XYZ file of C-alpha atoms in Angstrom:
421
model
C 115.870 123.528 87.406
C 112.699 122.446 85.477
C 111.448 118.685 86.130
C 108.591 117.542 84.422
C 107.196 113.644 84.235
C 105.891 111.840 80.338
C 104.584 109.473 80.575
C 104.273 106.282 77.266
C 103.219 103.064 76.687
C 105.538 100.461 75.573
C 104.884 96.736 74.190
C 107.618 94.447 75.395
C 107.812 91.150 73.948
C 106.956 87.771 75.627
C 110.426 87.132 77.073
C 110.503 90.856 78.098
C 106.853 90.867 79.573
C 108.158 87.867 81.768
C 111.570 89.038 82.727
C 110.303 92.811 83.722
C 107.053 89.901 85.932
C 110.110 88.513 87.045
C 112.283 92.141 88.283
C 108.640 92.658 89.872
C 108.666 89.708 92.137
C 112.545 90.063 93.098
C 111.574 93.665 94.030
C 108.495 92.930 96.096
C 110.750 90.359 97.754
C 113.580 92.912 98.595
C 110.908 95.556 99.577
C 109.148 92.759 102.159
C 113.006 91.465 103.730
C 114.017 95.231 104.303
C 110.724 95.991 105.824
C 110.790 92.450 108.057
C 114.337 93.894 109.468
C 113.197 97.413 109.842
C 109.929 95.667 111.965
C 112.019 93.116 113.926
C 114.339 96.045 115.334
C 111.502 98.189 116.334
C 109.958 95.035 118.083
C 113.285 94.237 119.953
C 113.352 97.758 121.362
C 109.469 97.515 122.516
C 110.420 95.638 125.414
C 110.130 97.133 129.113
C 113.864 97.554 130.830
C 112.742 95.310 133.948
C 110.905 92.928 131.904
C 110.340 90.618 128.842
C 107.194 89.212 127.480
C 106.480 85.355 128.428
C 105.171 84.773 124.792
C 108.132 85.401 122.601
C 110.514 88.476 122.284
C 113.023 89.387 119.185
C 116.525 88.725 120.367
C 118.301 91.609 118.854
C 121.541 92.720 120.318
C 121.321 96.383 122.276
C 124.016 97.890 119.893
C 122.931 96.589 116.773
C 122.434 99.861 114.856
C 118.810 101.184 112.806
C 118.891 99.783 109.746
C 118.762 102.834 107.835
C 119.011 102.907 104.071
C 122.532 103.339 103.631
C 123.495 99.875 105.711
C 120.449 97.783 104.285
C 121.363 99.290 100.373
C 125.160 97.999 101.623
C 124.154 94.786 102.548
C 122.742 93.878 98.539
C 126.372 92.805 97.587
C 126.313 90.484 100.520
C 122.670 88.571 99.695
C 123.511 89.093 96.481
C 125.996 86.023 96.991
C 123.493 84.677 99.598
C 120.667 84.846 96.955
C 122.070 84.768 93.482
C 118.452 85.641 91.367
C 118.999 89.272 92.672
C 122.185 89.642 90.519
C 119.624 89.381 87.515
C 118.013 92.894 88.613
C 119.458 95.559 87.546
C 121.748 97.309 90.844
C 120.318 100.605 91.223
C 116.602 99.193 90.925
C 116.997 97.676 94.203
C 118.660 100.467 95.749
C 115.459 102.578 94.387
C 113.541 99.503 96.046
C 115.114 100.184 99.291
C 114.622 104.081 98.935
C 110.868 103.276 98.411
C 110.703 101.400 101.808
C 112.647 104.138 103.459
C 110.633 107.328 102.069
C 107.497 105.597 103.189
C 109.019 105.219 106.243
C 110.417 108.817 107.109
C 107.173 109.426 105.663
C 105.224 107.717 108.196
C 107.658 109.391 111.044
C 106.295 112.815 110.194
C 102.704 112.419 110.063
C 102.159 109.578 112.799
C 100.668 107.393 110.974
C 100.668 104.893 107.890
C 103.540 102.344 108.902
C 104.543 100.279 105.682
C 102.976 97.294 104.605
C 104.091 94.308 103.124
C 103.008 94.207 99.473
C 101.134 90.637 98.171
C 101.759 89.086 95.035
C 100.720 91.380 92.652
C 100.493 94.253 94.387
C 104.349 95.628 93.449
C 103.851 97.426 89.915
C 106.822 99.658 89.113
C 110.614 100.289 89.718
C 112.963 102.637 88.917
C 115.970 103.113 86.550
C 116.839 106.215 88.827
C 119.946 107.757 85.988
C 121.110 107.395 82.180
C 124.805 108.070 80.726
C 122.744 108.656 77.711
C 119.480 109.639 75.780
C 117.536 106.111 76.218
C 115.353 106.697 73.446
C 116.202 105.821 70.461
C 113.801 106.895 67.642
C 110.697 104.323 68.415
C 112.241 101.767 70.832
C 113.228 102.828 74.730
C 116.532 101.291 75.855
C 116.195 99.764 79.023
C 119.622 98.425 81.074
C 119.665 94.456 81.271
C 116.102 94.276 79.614
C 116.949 95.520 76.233
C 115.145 97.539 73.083
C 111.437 97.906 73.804
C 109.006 99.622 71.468
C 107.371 102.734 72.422
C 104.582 104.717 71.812
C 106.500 108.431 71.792
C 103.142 110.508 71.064
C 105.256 113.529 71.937
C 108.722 114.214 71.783
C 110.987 115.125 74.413
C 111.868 119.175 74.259
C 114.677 120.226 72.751
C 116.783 121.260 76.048
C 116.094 118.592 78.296
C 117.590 114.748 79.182
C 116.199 112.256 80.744
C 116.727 111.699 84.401
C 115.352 108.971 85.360
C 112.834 105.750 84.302
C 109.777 104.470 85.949
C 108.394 101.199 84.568
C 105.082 100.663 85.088
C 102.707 97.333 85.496
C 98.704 98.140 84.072
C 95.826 95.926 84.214
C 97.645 92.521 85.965
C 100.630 92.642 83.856
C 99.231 93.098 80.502
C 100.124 96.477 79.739
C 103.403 98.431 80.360
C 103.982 101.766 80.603
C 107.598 103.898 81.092
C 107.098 107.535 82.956
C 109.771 109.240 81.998
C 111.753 111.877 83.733
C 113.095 114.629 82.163
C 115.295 117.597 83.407
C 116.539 120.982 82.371
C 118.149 123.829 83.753
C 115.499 126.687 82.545
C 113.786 128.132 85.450
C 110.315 128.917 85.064
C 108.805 131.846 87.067
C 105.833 131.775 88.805
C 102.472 132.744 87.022
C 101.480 136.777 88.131
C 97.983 137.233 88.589
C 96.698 139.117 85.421
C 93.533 138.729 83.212
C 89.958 138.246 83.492
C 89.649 136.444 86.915
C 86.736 133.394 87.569
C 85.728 131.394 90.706
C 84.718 127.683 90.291
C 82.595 125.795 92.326
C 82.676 121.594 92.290
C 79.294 119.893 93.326
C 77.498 116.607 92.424
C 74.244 118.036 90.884
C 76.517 120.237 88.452
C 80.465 119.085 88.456
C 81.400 122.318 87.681
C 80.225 125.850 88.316
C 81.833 129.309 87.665
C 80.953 132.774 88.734
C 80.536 133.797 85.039
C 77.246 131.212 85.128
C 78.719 128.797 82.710
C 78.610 125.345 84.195
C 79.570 121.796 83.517
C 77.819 118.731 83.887
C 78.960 115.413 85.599
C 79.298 112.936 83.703
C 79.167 109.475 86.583
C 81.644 107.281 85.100
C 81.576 104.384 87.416
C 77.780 104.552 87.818
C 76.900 104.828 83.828
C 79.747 101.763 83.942
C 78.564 99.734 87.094
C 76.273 97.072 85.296
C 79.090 96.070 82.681
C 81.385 95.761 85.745
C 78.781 93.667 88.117
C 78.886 91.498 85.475
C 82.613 91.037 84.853
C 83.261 90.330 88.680
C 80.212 88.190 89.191
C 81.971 85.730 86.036
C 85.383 86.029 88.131
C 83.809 85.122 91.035
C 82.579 81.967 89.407
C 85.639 81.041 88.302
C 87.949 78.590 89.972
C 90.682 80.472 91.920
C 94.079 80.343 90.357
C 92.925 78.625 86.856
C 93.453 80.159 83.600
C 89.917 81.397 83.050
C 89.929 82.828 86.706
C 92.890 85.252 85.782
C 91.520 86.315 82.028
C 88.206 87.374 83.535
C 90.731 89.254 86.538
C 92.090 90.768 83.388
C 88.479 91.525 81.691
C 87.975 93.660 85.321
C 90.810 95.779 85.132
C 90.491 96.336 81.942
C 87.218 98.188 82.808
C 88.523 99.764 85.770
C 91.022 101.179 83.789
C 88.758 102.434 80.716
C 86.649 104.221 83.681
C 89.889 105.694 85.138
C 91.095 107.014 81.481
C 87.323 108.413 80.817
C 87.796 110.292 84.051
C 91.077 111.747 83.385
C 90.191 112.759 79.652
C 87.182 114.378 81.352
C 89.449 116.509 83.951
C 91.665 117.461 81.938
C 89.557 118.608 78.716
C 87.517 121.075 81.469
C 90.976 122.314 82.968
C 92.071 123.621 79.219
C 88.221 124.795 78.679
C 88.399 126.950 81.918
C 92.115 127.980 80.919
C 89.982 129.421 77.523
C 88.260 131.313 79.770
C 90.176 133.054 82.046
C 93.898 133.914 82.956
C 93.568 133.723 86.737
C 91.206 131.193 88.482
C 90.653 130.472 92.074
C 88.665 126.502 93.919
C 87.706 125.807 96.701
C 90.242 124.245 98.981
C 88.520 120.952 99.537
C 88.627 118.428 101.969
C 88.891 115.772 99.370
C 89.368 112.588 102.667
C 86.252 114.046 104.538
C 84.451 114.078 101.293
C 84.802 110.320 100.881
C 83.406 108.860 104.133
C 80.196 110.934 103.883
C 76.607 109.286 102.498
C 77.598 110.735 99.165
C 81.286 108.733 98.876
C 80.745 106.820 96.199
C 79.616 109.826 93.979
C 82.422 111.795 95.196
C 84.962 109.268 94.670
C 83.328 108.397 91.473
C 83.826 112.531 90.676
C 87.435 112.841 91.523
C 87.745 116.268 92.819
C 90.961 116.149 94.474
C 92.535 114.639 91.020
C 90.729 117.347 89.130
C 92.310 120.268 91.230
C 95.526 118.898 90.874
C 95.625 118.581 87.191
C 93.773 122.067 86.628
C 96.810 122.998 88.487
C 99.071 121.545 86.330
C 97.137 122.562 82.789
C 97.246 126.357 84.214
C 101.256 125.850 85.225
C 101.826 124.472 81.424
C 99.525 127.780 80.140
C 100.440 130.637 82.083
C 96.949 130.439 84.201
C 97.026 131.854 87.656
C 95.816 129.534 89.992
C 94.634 129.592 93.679
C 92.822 128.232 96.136
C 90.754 129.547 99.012
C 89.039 128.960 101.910
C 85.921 126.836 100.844
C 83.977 127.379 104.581
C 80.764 129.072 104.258
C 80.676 129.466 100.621
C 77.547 128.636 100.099
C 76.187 130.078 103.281
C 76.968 133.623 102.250
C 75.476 136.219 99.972
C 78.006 137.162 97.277
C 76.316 140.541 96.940
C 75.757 141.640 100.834
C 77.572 139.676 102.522
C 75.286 138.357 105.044
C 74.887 135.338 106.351
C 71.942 132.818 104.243
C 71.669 129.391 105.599
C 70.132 126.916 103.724
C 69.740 123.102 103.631
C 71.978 120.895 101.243
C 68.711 120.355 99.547
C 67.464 123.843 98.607
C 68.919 124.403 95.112
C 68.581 128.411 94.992
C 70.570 130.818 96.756
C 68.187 133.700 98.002
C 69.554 136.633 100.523
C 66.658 137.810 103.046
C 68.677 140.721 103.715
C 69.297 142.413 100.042
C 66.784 139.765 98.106
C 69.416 138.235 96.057
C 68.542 135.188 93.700
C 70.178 133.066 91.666
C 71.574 129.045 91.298
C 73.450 128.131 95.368
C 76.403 126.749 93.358
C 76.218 129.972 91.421
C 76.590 132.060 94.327
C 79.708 129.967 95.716
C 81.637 130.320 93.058
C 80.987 133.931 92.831
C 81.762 133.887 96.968
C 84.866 131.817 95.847
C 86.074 134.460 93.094
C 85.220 137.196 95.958
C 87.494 135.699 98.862
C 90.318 134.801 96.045
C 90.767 138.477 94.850
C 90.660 139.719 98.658
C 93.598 137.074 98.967
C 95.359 138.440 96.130
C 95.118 142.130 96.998
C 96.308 140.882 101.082
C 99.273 139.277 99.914
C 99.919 142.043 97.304
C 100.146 140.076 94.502
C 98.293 142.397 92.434
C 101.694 144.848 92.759
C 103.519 141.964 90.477
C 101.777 142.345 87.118
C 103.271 143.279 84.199
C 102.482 146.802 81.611
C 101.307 144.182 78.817
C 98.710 142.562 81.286
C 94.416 143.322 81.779
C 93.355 144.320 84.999
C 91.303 142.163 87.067
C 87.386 142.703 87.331
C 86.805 143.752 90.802
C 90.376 144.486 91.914
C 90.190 148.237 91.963
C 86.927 148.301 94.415
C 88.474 145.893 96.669
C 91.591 148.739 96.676
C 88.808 150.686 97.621
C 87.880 148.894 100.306
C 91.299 148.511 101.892
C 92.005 152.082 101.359
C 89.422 153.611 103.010
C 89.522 151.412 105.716
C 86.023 150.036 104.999
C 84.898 146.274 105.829
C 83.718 144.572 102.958
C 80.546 143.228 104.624
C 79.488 147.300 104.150
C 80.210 147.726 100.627
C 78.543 145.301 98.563
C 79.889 142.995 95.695
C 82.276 144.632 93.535
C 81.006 145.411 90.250
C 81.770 142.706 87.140
């Protein structure tokens, strides 16, 4: 089963702008009442057996059930009644409401932490159409259940072989632009990507965003930065505004406008260097970042402003769609070891040039980690005997046969040297 997200704009009308504004709000309202019940019956059960607080204390009977999704999605025919604006959403986009609440929820039960929040006005910007009896799209409109024809921008077809699943409608910039992310499924299955080809390591930095270990590099462009003045100026006019008035919420708009124009540089940057390393090379391994520790460091604005974490995951998804091998690997020490030796060359963040003292190696320090990266990722591949899955039709890798070498003759890699490129 293949699954794969599109994702278009559309340009609803006024009355459609205000009634999907209006679905938002009903949401965020359903999303906030679930959450208050879910809160008030983990409150109730807070109390000590012996004791209540003398402040206040929920009043909750002992055998009043969890409410879990199944009773609270049961309980929307009953407020339905209660509350007769829900009846104008569309039934399954609350019970995708409620599913929301609840994944974040079981989400938050496995890792420890993260309990849901209520959302503000505002801060609600999709829901779901979670199935279709039928194709949706019709030509150049999207039909949407209770909301009608909408015009869409379909700048790429849907495959021949697959349906659509399900609908995500999406708020941009405060309401003034919509987007749908369509769903579609088929039952192809796609295998995974052998390791074959010419193989690279990449290295991400701030001085250069991109290095590889076949020298080629690529700058880093700072978006936000090369942006910041225009946007300093925007939110020192919205801050001058009166809150609430007209003017205050165009110049709200004129800011998000520009937040979004830096977001869509940054993407059309990541993903034009994922397709120019897939030219390349047919396997490529990256560091394994730790993208959170990166961005509470003295360099977080610059790292946030580069994006690595969203770069690795769409260079993972451009080498999925072209039949790249990718990997990561471990990225500790990467910079603190000689690619050709092995040994062990510490240096400062500021020293710019990678030089061994034991075999006198020289060359760029984000140089050498990527060729360190490309090292550890074929030793990886050759562990897990991946290298066993390629097909007649495919190139060998560069360096693959002397690390066979190595494992063969029982020699540690440390004593052989860099395998030859």
């Amino acid at each position: 089963m293949l699954t794969m997200n599109y994702t278009y704009r559309i340009y609803p009308n006024a009355v459609q702008q205000a009634e999907l504004l209006e679905w938002m709000e009903t949401c965020r309202g359903v999303y906030n009442y679930a959450l208050r019940e879910l809160k008030d019956w983990i409150a109730s059960r807070k109390c000590s057996v012996d004791r209540c607080s003398l402040e206040k204390e929920y009043i909750i009977p002992a055998d009043e059930p969890f409410p879990s999704y199944h009773r609270q999605q049961n309980n929307l025919p009953k407020a339905k009644k209660q509350f007769p604006h829900l009846g104008k959403v569309h039934s399954q986009v609350l019970q995708t409401t409620i599913r929301r609440l609840h994944d974040t929820w079981e989400a938050f039960v496995k890792r420890g932490h993260g309990f849901p929040r209520f959302k503000k006005f505002g801060q609600f910007k999709s829901f779901v159409f979670p199935q279709f009896k039928n194709n949706p799209i019709n030509g150049f409109t999207i039909n949407l259940p209770k909301i009608g024809e909408v015009p869409i921008d379909l700048h790429r077809p849907i495959p021949n072989g697959f349906k659509v699943k399900q609908v995500r409608v999406l708020s941009r910039i405060r309401g003034t632009q919509w987007y749908v992310v369509v769903t579609i499924e088929s039952d192809i299955s796609v295998p995974d990507v052998p390791v074959h080809g010419r193989a690279i390591g990449i290295d991400l930095g701030l001085e250069r965003f991109l290095t590889a270990s076949d020298r080629s590099f690529q700058e880093r462009p700072k978006f936000f930065k090369s942006m910041q003045r225009q946007l300093k100026l925007l939110q020192r006019r919205a801050a001058r505004k009166q809150k609430g008035s007209q003017n205050w919420e165009k110049a709200q708009v004129e800011v998000a406008r520009m937040h979004h124009r830096i977001a869509n540089r940054r993407r059309d940057f990541h993903l034009k260097t994922a397709h120019q390393l897939c030219d390349q090379a047919q396997t490529i391994f990256a560091e394994d970042l730790n993208v959170k520790g990166l961005t509470r460091g003295m360099l977080r604005k610059d790292c946030v402003d580069a994006a690595f974490g969203q770069f690795l995951s769409l260079t993972e998804w451009v080498c999925w769609k072209r039949g790249v091998y990718f990997a990561k690997v471990n990225p500790n020490g990467t910079s603190q070891t000689c690619p050709s030796c092995f040994a062990t060359a510490s240096k400062g963040l500021e020293v710019r040039e990678h030089h061994c003292p034991e075999c006198g190696y020289r060359t760029h320090r984000d140089h050498a980690a990527a060729e360190m990266v490309l090292d550890r990722g074929l030793e990886n591949v050759v562990t897990q005997g991946l290298w066993g899955t390629e097909t007649a039709c495919q190139v060998g890798l560069s360096g693959v046969d002397d690390l066979d070498k190595w494992r063969g003759a029982g020699i540690p890699n440390r004593e052989v040297g860099k395998p030859a490129l």
